[in-house]
Amino acid sequence: MGLFQFVSPDIAVDLGTNNTRVYVKDKGIVVNESSVIITRGDGPRNVIAVGDSADELIGRSAGNIRIVHPLRDGVIVDYELAQTMIHYFVSKAIGTRHFIRPRVVVTMPSEVSKVERRAVINAMEKIGARQIYTVEQAFAAALGTGLPVYEPQGNFIVDIGGGTTEVAVVSMGGIVLSHSIRIAGNKIDEAISGFLKKQHGILVTERVAEQIKLDLPDVRAGRELEHMAVVRGRDIATGMPLTVDVNMSRVSEAIREPIKEILSAIKWVLGRIPPELAADILQNGIFLTGGSAALPSLDSMIATEFGVPVSVARDAGECTTLGAGYMADHFDMLGNIGRADG
């Protein structure tokens, strides 16, 4: 009887450039933390903080620390620290007592190299996963949105994460057509930071740039809006604290290029939809998920651009995790509906 107390639950790991979430079967999302590690020196042995605890130390610690983001543009770029980070999050989700070879559903972008894909699988093997199922983020997002992904119906999903934007048509339990670009929320934040640096001579943190993005009254450039924001940062010339008033309509203009790239990715997929599914898309529209899906008026911009109804999914930032979690809840069925590795 005692042995059965140590059986590990099935889990889903949504590896994100900015956040990693862990879903535990029948419990839901139990970990949602920043994908960041702080080390003193090189290597996993020198890790001093992981996740949200590391995020809180950024900008508040001595200068001899390294801030490492083990994932960039949705893929692992620092294998050893990614493994350390994943192990920390999974242990936190299911406890060290239960950490005995869990079955894992893990998300990844649709367009990754074999090396990038293998790195994710290897990381899961290293934490002791006895079976690994990989799922494309767009499919998981569509499933988590509640779309009928296993029906003979076309479902159009646009998942705008931190590192990648995934655009896909999903039907009959799989992805019919997809396109992935490594331009998403982070590139929008970088455009905002660059604008503030160039136009106002102020340096801001990633967190400030992201908050400005979320506070935009309208993402559409060229709209004359009398909306000003107070931005605090550091003067480029003197290094001293600086506060400036920023016209938010100018910020909308500054993010035009990354938004344009996202629109181009949507257009690429729309122009290649099989005729049999085109009517479904015209009727049901496009569904936006991901952390940047709720950018003000982005849905209206896409609808106007392509003449297709657009909806922002409920809990847009968690749809991918919830979809992968649904698969973890039904792990024994995955052999019939997808691809398992490990």
Tab-separated table of C-alpha atoms in Angstrom:
chain	number	residue	atom	x	y	z
A	1	MET	CA	0.000	0.000	0.000
A	2	GLY	CA	2.863	2.350	0.849
A	3	LEU	CA	4.290	2.070	-2.652
A	4	PHE	CA	1.175	3.496	-4.218
A	5	GLN	CA	1.500	6.662	-2.159
A	6	PHE	CA	4.539	7.570	-4.245
A	7	VAL	CA	2.955	7.285	-7.682
A	8	SER	CA	3.495	10.597	-9.437
A	9	PRO	CA	0.501	12.328	-11.054
A	10	ASP	CA	0.436	13.138	-14.742
A	11	ILE	CA	1.405	16.731	-15.428
A	12	ALA	CA	1.594	19.302	-18.205
A	13	VAL	CA	4.505	21.716	-18.497
A	14	ASP	CA	3.921	24.851	-20.564
A	15	LEU	CA	7.429	26.145	-21.235
A	16	GLY	CA	7.193	29.837	-22.001
A	17	THR	CA	9.830	32.424	-22.766
A	18	ASN	CA	8.484	34.653	-19.989
A	19	ASN	CA	6.520	32.274	-17.786
A	20	THR	CA	6.468	28.544	-17.143
A	21	ARG	CA	3.276	26.937	-15.904
A	22	VAL	CA	2.776	23.456	-14.496
A	23	TYR	CA	-0.608	21.777	-14.542
A	24	VAL	CA	-1.226	18.755	-12.295
A	25	LYS	CA	-3.861	16.216	-13.256
A	26	ASP	CA	-7.204	16.865	-11.577
A	27	LYS	CA	-5.784	19.920	-9.752
A	28	GLY	CA	-5.264	22.517	-12.477
A	29	ILE	CA	-2.462	25.057	-12.780
A	30	VAL	CA	-0.439	24.923	-9.570
A	31	VAL	CA	2.722	26.744	-10.695
A	32	ASN	CA	2.874	29.921	-12.770
A	33	GLU	CA	6.228	31.648	-12.410
A	34	SER	CA	8.739	33.685	-14.381
A	35	SER	CA	11.118	31.688	-16.585
A	36	VAL	CA	14.222	33.188	-15.046
A	37	ILE	CA	17.163	32.080	-12.918
A	38	ILE	CA	19.699	34.112	-10.972
A	39	THR	CA	23.154	32.640	-10.494
A	40	ARG	CA	26.396	33.748	-8.904
A	41	GLY	CA	28.898	32.540	-11.464
A	42	ASP	CA	28.352	29.932	-14.169
A	43	GLY	CA	26.549	26.619	-13.991
A	44	PRO	CA	23.555	25.166	-12.143
A	45	ARG	CA	25.514	24.694	-8.900
A	46	ASN	CA	25.635	28.448	-8.419
A	47	VAL	CA	21.885	29.088	-8.691
A	48	ILE	CA	20.610	31.340	-5.926
A	49	ALA	CA	16.999	31.937	-7.042
A	50	VAL	CA	14.497	30.542	-9.554
A	51	GLY	CA	11.195	31.788	-10.926
A	52	ASP	CA	9.285	34.534	-9.145
A	53	SER	CA	11.808	34.671	-6.317
A	54	ALA	CA	14.508	35.382	-8.915
A	55	ASP	CA	12.316	37.943	-10.644
A	56	GLU	CA	11.954	39.875	-7.390
A	57	LEU	CA	15.737	40.158	-7.060
A	58	ILE	CA	16.292	41.680	-10.500
A	59	GLY	CA	17.585	45.210	-10.073
A	60	ARG	CA	17.758	44.812	-6.296
A	61	SER	CA	20.880	42.660	-5.942
A	62	ALA	CA	24.638	43.120	-6.103
A	63	GLY	CA	26.281	43.417	-9.488
A	64	ASN	CA	28.081	40.062	-9.354
A	65	ILE	CA	24.997	38.035	-10.211
A	66	ARG	CA	23.854	36.703	-13.596
A	67	ILE	CA	20.246	36.992	-14.712
A	68	VAL	CA	19.551	34.093	-17.057
A	69	HIS	CA	16.475	33.438	-19.172
A	70	PRO	CA	16.956	29.771	-20.178
A	71	LEU	CA	14.413	30.098	-22.983
A	72	ARG	CA	14.435	32.578	-25.819
A	73	ASP	CA	11.816	32.849	-28.555
A	74	GLY	CA	10.068	29.793	-27.158
A	75	VAL	CA	13.065	27.433	-27.257
A	76	ILE	CA	15.782	26.374	-24.816
A	77	VAL	CA	19.017	28.340	-25.168
A	78	ASP	CA	20.693	27.301	-21.897
A	79	TYR	CA	20.141	23.585	-21.485
A	80	GLU	CA	21.647	23.071	-18.013
A	81	LEU	CA	19.825	25.978	-16.405
A	82	ALA	CA	16.583	25.121	-18.215
A	83	GLN	CA	16.796	21.648	-16.718
A	84	THR	CA	17.396	23.122	-13.262
A	85	MET	CA	14.461	25.501	-13.679
A	86	ILE	CA	12.074	22.801	-14.905
A	87	HIS	CA	13.078	20.456	-12.080
A	88	TYR	CA	12.430	23.236	-9.558
A	89	PHE	CA	8.973	24.011	-10.951
A	90	VAL	CA	7.897	20.370	-11.270
A	91	SER	CA	9.154	19.565	-7.765
A	92	LYS	CA	7.211	22.551	-6.480
A	93	ALA	CA	4.081	21.345	-8.294
A	94	ILE	CA	4.031	17.697	-7.198
A	95	GLY	CA	6.385	17.698	-4.214
A	96	THR	CA	9.681	15.917	-3.832
A	97	ARG	CA	8.066	12.891	-2.153
A	98	HIS	CA	6.022	12.232	-5.267
A	99	PHE	CA	8.781	12.997	-7.729
A	100	ILE	CA	8.907	9.513	-9.218
A	101	ARG	CA	8.906	9.446	-13.011
A	102	PRO	CA	5.787	11.430	-13.919
A	103	ARG	CA	4.160	11.277	-17.331
A	104	VAL	CA	4.510	14.703	-18.916
A	105	VAL	CA	2.747	16.679	-21.635
A	106	VAL	CA	5.032	19.511	-22.749
A	107	THR	CA	4.292	22.378	-25.130
A	108	MET	CA	6.586	23.771	-27.807
A	109	PRO	CA	6.346	26.054	-30.869
A	110	SER	CA	5.220	24.394	-34.081
A	111	GLU	CA	8.281	25.370	-36.095
A	112	VAL	CA	11.347	24.258	-34.152
A	113	SER	CA	14.487	22.501	-35.319
A	114	LYS	CA	15.201	18.891	-34.438
A	115	VAL	CA	17.929	20.099	-32.083
A	116	GLU	CA	15.560	22.515	-30.308
A	117	ARG	CA	12.903	19.836	-30.054
A	118	ARG	CA	15.379	17.275	-28.726
A	119	ALA	CA	16.579	19.753	-26.090
A	120	VAL	CA	13.059	19.966	-24.624
A	121	ILE	CA	12.643	16.181	-24.621
A	122	ASN	CA	16.081	15.680	-23.050
A	123	ALA	CA	15.249	18.196	-20.321
A	124	MET	CA	12.097	16.253	-19.488
A	125	GLU	CA	13.989	12.959	-19.467
A	126	LYS	CA	16.553	14.438	-17.081
A	127	ILE	CA	13.869	15.344	-14.541
A	128	GLY	CA	12.758	11.703	-14.600
A	129	ALA	CA	9.722	11.705	-16.904
A	130	ARG	CA	8.831	8.135	-17.781
A	131	GLN	CA	6.746	9.160	-20.779
A	132	ILE	CA	6.784	12.429	-22.705
A	133	TYR	CA	4.132	13.774	-25.038
A	134	THR	CA	4.891	16.910	-27.022
A	135	VAL	CA	2.116	19.174	-28.249
A	136	GLU	CA	2.287	22.264	-30.427
A	137	GLN	CA	1.366	25.415	-28.545
A	138	ALA	CA	-1.271	26.412	-31.084
A	139	PHE	CA	-3.110	23.093	-30.750
A	140	ALA	CA	-2.968	23.257	-26.959
A	141	ALA	CA	-4.207	26.865	-27.060
A	142	ALA	CA	-7.157	25.929	-29.279
A	143	LEU	CA	-8.039	23.037	-26.989
A	144	GLY	CA	-7.723	25.236	-23.903
A	145	THR	CA	-9.980	27.833	-25.493
A	146	GLY	CA	-12.725	25.248	-25.730
A	147	LEU	CA	-12.794	24.995	-29.501
A	148	PRO	CA	-14.058	21.723	-31.061
A	149	VAL	CA	-10.563	20.647	-32.135
A	150	TYR	CA	-11.493	16.986	-32.596
A	151	GLU	CA	-14.444	17.736	-34.871
A	152	PRO	CA	-14.299	17.978	-38.704
A	153	GLN	CA	-14.356	21.770	-38.426
A	154	GLY	CA	-11.749	24.450	-39.037
A	155	ASN	CA	-10.642	26.407	-35.959
A	156	PHE	CA	-8.339	29.410	-36.433
A	157	ILE	CA	-6.082	30.227	-33.491
A	158	VAL	CA	-3.531	33.021	-32.989
A	159	ASP	CA	-1.435	32.497	-29.859
A	160	ILE	CA	0.674	35.572	-29.054
A	161	GLY	CA	3.099	34.587	-26.341
A	162	GLY	CA	6.254	36.220	-25.081
A	163	GLY	CA	8.724	34.832	-27.592
A	164	THR	CA	6.619	33.472	-30.454
A	165	THR	CA	3.341	34.034	-32.233
A	166	GLU	CA	1.711	30.792	-33.347
A	167	VAL	CA	-0.928	30.958	-36.063
A	168	ALA	CA	-2.733	27.750	-36.966
A	169	VAL	CA	-5.813	26.078	-38.342
A	170	VAL	CA	-6.825	23.106	-36.196
A	171	SER	CA	-9.234	20.340	-37.164
A	172	MET	CA	-9.823	16.646	-36.497
A	173	GLY	CA	-7.366	16.443	-33.623
A	174	GLY	CA	-4.406	18.001	-35.396
A	175	ILE	CA	-2.915	21.072	-37.024
A	176	VAL	CA	-3.901	21.407	-40.667
A	177	LEU	CA	-1.792	24.480	-41.355
A	178	SER	CA	0.472	26.584	-39.164
A	179	HIS	CA	3.002	29.386	-39.184
A	180	SER	CA	5.255	30.421	-36.308
A	181	ILE	CA	7.202	33.670	-36.026
A	182	ARG	CA	9.623	34.666	-33.290
A	183	ILE	CA	7.967	38.016	-32.868
A	184	ALA	CA	5.490	38.457	-30.043
A	185	GLY	CA	5.055	40.241	-26.731
A	186	ASN	CA	8.764	40.627	-26.004
A	187	LYS	CA	9.452	42.307	-29.344
A	188	ILE	CA	6.613	44.726	-28.648
A	189	ASP	CA	8.159	45.502	-25.254
A	190	GLU	CA	11.566	46.035	-26.897
A	191	ALA	CA	10.014	48.443	-29.393
A	192	ILE	CA	8.535	50.438	-26.506
A	193	SER	CA	11.866	50.508	-24.656
A	194	GLY	CA	13.651	51.613	-27.827
A	195	PHE	CA	11.141	54.409	-28.407
A	196	LEU	CA	11.505	55.716	-24.859
A	197	LYS	CA	15.276	55.608	-25.088
A	198	LYS	CA	15.386	57.423	-28.424
A	199	GLN	CA	12.622	59.968	-27.927
A	200	HIS	CA	12.778	60.646	-24.198
A	201	GLY	CA	16.327	59.657	-23.220
A	202	ILE	CA	15.055	57.308	-20.543
A	203	LEU	CA	15.971	53.695	-19.775
A	204	VAL	CA	13.178	51.517	-18.392
A	205	THR	CA	13.028	47.946	-17.148
A	206	GLU	CA	11.363	45.125	-19.070
A	207	ARG	CA	8.571	45.178	-16.514
A	208	VAL	CA	7.874	48.876	-17.077
A	209	ALA	CA	7.821	48.416	-20.866
A	210	GLU	CA	5.375	45.532	-20.515
A	211	GLN	CA	3.101	47.579	-18.246
A	212	ILE	CA	3.074	50.434	-20.764
A	213	LYS	CA	2.055	47.925	-23.437
A	214	LEU	CA	-0.822	46.676	-21.323
A	215	ASP	CA	-1.902	50.234	-20.492
A	216	LEU	CA	-2.181	51.355	-24.102
A	217	PRO	CA	-5.661	52.774	-24.770
A	218	ASP	CA	-5.500	51.624	-28.413
A	219	VAL	CA	-2.913	49.527	-30.232
A	220	ARG	CA	-3.754	51.062	-33.597
A	221	ALA	CA	-1.169	53.585	-34.756
A	222	GLY	CA	-2.211	56.955	-36.127
A	223	ARG	CA	-5.204	57.448	-33.852
A	224	GLU	CA	-5.083	60.802	-32.104
A	225	LEU	CA	-5.663	60.008	-28.454
A	226	GLU	CA	-5.204	62.532	-25.686
A	227	HIS	CA	-3.776	60.023	-23.286
A	228	MET	CA	-0.554	60.635	-21.401
A	229	ALA	CA	1.319	58.277	-19.106
A	230	VAL	CA	3.889	58.977	-16.433
A	231	VAL	CA	6.956	56.786	-16.987
A	232	ARG	CA	9.758	56.367	-14.467
A	233	GLY	CA	13.225	55.141	-15.290
A	234	ARG	CA	16.842	56.235	-15.504
A	235	ASP	CA	18.285	59.168	-17.437
A	236	ILE	CA	20.596	57.882	-20.179
A	237	ALA	CA	22.922	60.877	-19.896
A	238	THR	CA	23.276	61.163	-16.117
A	239	GLY	CA	22.174	57.787	-14.779
A	240	MET	CA	19.882	59.593	-12.351
A	241	PRO	CA	16.212	58.700	-11.760
A	242	LEU	CA	13.990	60.344	-14.359
A	243	THR	CA	10.245	60.804	-14.808
A	244	VAL	CA	8.729	61.717	-18.178
A	245	ASP	CA	5.250	62.215	-19.610
A	246	VAL	CA	4.685	59.995	-22.640
A	247	ASN	CA	2.017	60.362	-25.307
A	248	MET	CA	0.517	56.877	-25.667
A	249	SER	CA	-0.474	57.440	-29.288
A	250	ARG	CA	3.234	57.758	-30.046
A	251	VAL	CA	3.825	54.446	-28.295
A	252	SER	CA	1.226	52.855	-30.578
A	253	GLU	CA	3.191	54.131	-33.549
A	254	ALA	CA	6.404	52.721	-32.071
A	255	ILE	CA	5.047	49.166	-31.966
A	256	ARG	CA	3.754	49.271	-35.534
A	257	GLU	CA	6.461	46.977	-36.932
A	258	PRO	CA	6.011	43.975	-34.599
A	259	ILE	CA	2.225	44.298	-34.928
A	260	LYS	CA	2.643	44.365	-38.702
A	261	GLU	CA	4.675	41.141	-38.554
A	262	ILE	CA	1.919	39.439	-36.560
A	263	LEU	CA	-0.662	40.569	-39.115
A	264	SER	CA	1.539	39.217	-41.902
A	265	ALA	CA	1.697	35.819	-40.193
A	266	ILE	CA	-2.099	35.730	-39.945
A	267	LYS	CA	-2.399	36.711	-43.612
A	268	TRP	CA	0.035	33.936	-44.592
A	269	VAL	CA	-2.164	31.289	-42.992
A	270	LEU	CA	-5.465	32.813	-44.151
A	271	GLY	CA	-4.216	32.763	-47.736
A	272	ARG	CA	-3.515	29.021	-47.586
A	273	ILE	CA	-6.575	27.643	-45.812
A	274	PRO	CA	-8.036	24.593	-47.593
A	275	PRO	CA	-11.337	25.520	-49.295
A	276	GLU	CA	-13.168	22.898	-47.222
A	277	LEU	CA	-12.330	24.779	-44.020
A	278	ALA	CA	-12.518	28.361	-45.261
A	279	ALA	CA	-16.267	28.622	-44.658
A	280	ASP	CA	-15.782	27.547	-41.033
A	281	ILE	CA	-13.246	30.309	-40.465
A	282	LEU	CA	-15.451	32.946	-42.069
A	283	GLN	CA	-18.348	31.904	-39.852
A	284	ASN	CA	-16.586	31.233	-36.549
A	285	GLY	CA	-13.736	33.693	-36.901
A	286	ILE	CA	-10.274	33.964	-35.371
A	287	PHE	CA	-9.536	33.309	-31.699
A	288	LEU	CA	-6.714	35.155	-29.942
A	289	THR	CA	-4.831	33.623	-27.024
A	290	GLY	CA	-1.578	34.344	-25.210
A	291	GLY	CA	-0.356	37.062	-22.889
A	292	SER	CA	-0.571	39.806	-25.531
A	293	ALA	CA	-3.912	38.742	-26.982
A	294	ALA	CA	-5.793	41.377	-25.007
A	295	LEU	CA	-3.840	44.346	-26.346
A	296	PRO	CA	-6.460	47.108	-26.656
A	297	SER	CA	-8.198	47.055	-30.056
A	298	LEU	CA	-5.899	44.364	-31.481
A	299	ASP	CA	-8.955	42.212	-32.134
A	300	SER	CA	-10.660	45.106	-33.946
A	301	MET	CA	-7.530	45.769	-36.003
A	302	ILE	CA	-7.340	42.132	-37.153
A	303	ALA	CA	-11.073	41.990	-37.891
A	304	THR	CA	-10.895	45.166	-39.979
A	305	GLU	CA	-7.757	44.029	-41.797
A	306	PHE	CA	-9.115	40.639	-42.887
A	307	GLY	CA	-12.901	40.926	-42.731
A	308	VAL	CA	-13.188	38.020	-40.299
A	309	PRO	CA	-14.745	38.132	-36.811
A	310	VAL	CA	-12.160	38.045	-34.030
A	311	SER	CA	-12.582	37.022	-30.386
A	312	VAL	CA	-10.187	37.182	-27.452
A	313	ALA	CA	-10.328	33.934	-25.518
A	314	ARG	CA	-11.302	33.897	-21.877
A	315	ASP	CA	-8.183	33.486	-19.691
A	316	ALA	CA	-6.182	34.064	-22.863
A	317	GLY	CA	-2.807	33.847	-21.148
A	318	GLU	CA	-3.546	30.383	-19.727
A	319	CYS	CA	-5.235	28.695	-22.693
A	320	THR	CA	-2.110	26.828	-23.811
A	321	THR	CA	-1.539	25.460	-20.303
A	322	LEU	CA	-5.187	24.499	-19.898
A	323	GLY	CA	-5.157	22.678	-23.239
A	324	ALA	CA	-2.003	20.762	-22.352
A	325	GLY	CA	-3.531	20.107	-18.943
A	326	TYR	CA	-6.622	18.598	-20.523
A	327	MET	CA	-4.331	16.197	-22.341
A	328	ALA	CA	-2.562	15.346	-19.081
A	329	ASP	CA	-5.983	14.615	-17.555
A	330	HIS	CA	-6.576	12.143	-20.409
A	331	PHE	CA	-3.031	10.870	-20.895
A	332	ASP	CA	-4.086	7.291	-21.629
A	333	MET	CA	-5.913	8.526	-24.747
A	334	LEU	CA	-2.958	10.394	-26.232
A	335	GLY	CA	-1.660	7.472	-28.250
A	336	ASN	CA	-4.789	7.725	-30.386
A	337	ILE	CA	-4.820	11.463	-30.936
A	338	GLY	CA	-1.270	12.683	-31.222
A	339	ARG	CA	2.434	12.085	-30.952
A	340	ALA	CA	4.331	10.791	-27.960
A	341	ASP	CA	8.078	10.880	-27.453
A	342	GLY	CA	10.326	9.351	-24.885
